[in-house]
mmCIF file of C-alpha atoms in Angstrom:
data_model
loop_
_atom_site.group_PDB
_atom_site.id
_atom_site.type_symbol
_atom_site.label_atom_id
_atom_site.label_comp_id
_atom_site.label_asym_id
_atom_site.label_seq_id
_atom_site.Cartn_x
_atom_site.Cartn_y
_atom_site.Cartn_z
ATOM 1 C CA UNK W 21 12.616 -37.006 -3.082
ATOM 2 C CA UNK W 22 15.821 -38.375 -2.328
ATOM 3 C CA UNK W 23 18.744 -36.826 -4.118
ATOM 4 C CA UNK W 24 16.583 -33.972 -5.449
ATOM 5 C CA UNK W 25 18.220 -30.549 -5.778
ATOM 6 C CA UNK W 26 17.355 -28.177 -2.662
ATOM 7 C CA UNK W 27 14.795 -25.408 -4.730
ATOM 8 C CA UNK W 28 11.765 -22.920 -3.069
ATOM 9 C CA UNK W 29 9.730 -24.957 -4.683
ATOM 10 C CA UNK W 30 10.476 -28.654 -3.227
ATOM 11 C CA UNK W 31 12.129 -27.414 0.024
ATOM 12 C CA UNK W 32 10.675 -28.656 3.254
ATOM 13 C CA UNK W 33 9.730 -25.342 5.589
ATOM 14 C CA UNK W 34 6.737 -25.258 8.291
ATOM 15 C CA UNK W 35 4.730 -22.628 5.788
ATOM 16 C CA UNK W 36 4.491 -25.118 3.727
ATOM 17 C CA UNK W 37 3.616 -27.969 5.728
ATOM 18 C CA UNK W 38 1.138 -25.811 7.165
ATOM 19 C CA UNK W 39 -0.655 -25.483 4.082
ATOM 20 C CA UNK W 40 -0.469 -28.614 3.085
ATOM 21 C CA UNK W 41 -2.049 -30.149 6.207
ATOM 22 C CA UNK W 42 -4.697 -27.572 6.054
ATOM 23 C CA UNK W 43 -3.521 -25.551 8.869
ATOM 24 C CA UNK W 44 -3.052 -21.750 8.671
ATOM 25 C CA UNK W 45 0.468 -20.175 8.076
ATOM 26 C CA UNK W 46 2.820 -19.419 10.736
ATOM 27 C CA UNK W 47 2.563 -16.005 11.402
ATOM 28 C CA UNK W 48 6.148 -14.301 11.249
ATOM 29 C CA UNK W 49 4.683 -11.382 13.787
ATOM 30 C CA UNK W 50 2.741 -11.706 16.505
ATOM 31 C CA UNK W 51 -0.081 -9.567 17.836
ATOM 32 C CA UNK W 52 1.893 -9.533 20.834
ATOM 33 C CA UNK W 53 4.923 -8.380 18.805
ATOM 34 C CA UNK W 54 6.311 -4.839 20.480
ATOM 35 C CA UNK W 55 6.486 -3.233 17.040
ATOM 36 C CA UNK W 56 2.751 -4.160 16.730
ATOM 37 C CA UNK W 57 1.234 -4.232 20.106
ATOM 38 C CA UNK W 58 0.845 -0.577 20.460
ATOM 39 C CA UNK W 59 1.555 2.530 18.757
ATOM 40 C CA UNK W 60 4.875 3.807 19.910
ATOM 41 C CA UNK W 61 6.828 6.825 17.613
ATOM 42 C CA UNK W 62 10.196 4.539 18.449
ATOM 43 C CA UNK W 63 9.001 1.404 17.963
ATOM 44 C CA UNK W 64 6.108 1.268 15.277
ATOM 45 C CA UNK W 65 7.091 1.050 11.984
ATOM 46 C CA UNK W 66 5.690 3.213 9.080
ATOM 47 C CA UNK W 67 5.078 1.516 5.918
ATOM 48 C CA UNK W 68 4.589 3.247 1.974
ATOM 49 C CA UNK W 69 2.763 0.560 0.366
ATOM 50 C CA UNK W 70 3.669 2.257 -3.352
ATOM 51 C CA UNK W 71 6.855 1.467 -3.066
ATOM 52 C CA UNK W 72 7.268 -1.802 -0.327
ATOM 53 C CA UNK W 73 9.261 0.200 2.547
ATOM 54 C CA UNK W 74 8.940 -0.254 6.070
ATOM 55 C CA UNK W 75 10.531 1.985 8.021
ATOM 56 C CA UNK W 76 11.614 2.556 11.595
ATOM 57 C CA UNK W 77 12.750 5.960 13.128
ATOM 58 C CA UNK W 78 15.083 6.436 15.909
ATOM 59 C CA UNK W 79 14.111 9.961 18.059
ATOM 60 C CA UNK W 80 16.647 12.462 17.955
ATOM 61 C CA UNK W 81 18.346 10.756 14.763
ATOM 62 C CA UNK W 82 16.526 13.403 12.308
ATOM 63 C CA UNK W 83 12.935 11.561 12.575
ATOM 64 C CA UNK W 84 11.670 14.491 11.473
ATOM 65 C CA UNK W 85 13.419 14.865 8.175
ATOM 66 C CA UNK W 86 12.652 10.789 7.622
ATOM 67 C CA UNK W 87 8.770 11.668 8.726
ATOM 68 C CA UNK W 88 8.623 14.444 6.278
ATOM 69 C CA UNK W 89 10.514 12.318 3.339
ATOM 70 C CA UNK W 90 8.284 9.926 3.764
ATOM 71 C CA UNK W 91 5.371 12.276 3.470
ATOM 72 C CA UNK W 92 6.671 13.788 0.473
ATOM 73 C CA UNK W 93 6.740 9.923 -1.060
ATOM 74 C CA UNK W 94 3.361 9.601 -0.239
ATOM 75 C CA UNK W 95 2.728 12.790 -2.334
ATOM 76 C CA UNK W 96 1.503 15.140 0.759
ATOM 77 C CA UNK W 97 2.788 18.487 -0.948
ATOM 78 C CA UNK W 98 3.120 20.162 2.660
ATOM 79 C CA UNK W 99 5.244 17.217 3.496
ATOM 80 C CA UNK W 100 7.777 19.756 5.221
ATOM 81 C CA UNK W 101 4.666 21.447 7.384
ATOM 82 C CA UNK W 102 6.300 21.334 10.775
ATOM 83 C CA UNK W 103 4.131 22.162 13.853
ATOM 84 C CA UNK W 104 0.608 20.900 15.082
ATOM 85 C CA UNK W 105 1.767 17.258 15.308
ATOM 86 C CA UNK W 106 2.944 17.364 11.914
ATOM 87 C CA UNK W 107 5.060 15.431 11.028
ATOM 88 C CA UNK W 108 5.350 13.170 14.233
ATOM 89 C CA UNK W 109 1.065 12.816 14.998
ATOM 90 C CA UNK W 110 -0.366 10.310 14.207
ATOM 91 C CA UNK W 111 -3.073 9.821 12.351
ATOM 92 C CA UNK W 112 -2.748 13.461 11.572
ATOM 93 C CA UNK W 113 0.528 13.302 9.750
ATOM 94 C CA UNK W 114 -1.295 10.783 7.103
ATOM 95 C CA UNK W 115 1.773 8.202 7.729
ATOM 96 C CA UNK W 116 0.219 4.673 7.881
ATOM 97 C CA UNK W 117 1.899 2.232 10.937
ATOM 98 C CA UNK W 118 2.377 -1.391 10.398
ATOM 99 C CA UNK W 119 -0.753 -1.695 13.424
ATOM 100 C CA UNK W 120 -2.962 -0.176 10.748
ATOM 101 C CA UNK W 121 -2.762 -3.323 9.236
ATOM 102 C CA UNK W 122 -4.286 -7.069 9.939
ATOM 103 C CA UNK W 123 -1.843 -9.852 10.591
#
């Protein structure tokens, strides 16, 4: 529509295209993606579903106390257990990664 004011709804973006014409969605990652392709403790994210977060951590930049916060938001109550892979092993450490998860 010519002249018609520039809203989510009536803007023009290859998503939506893509569903119109049938096709799937344009994937924003990619298998092939290096925070997805395999699981790396720098490079994978973590994700807490409950409350939307994904979350990198940086080694040596107090992973540990961001591994054991995010424990304790998952409701682990030993979420400051430290040893046996805890909190950095996963799956031990009961942290979900964003390659847990289907694109």
């Amino acid at each position: 529509r010519r002249g018609a004011p520039t809203t989510p709804s009536n803007e023009n973006n290859d998503a939506s295209d893509a569903r119109r014409r049938g096709s799937p969605p344009l994937l924003l990652l990619r298998p092939s993606d290096s925070i997805y392709r395999e699981v790396n403790i720098s490079t994978t994210p973590i994700v807490i579903e409950k409350y939307k977060l994904l979350l990198f951590t940086i080694e040596k930049v107090g992973s540990t106390v961001l591994r054991q916060l995010m424990r304790r938001m998952m409701g682990y109550e030993d979420y400051l257990a430290h040893g046996d892979g805890i909190p950095h092993a996963f799956p031990r450490n009961g942290l979900r990664l964003l390659t847990q998860y289907p694109l």
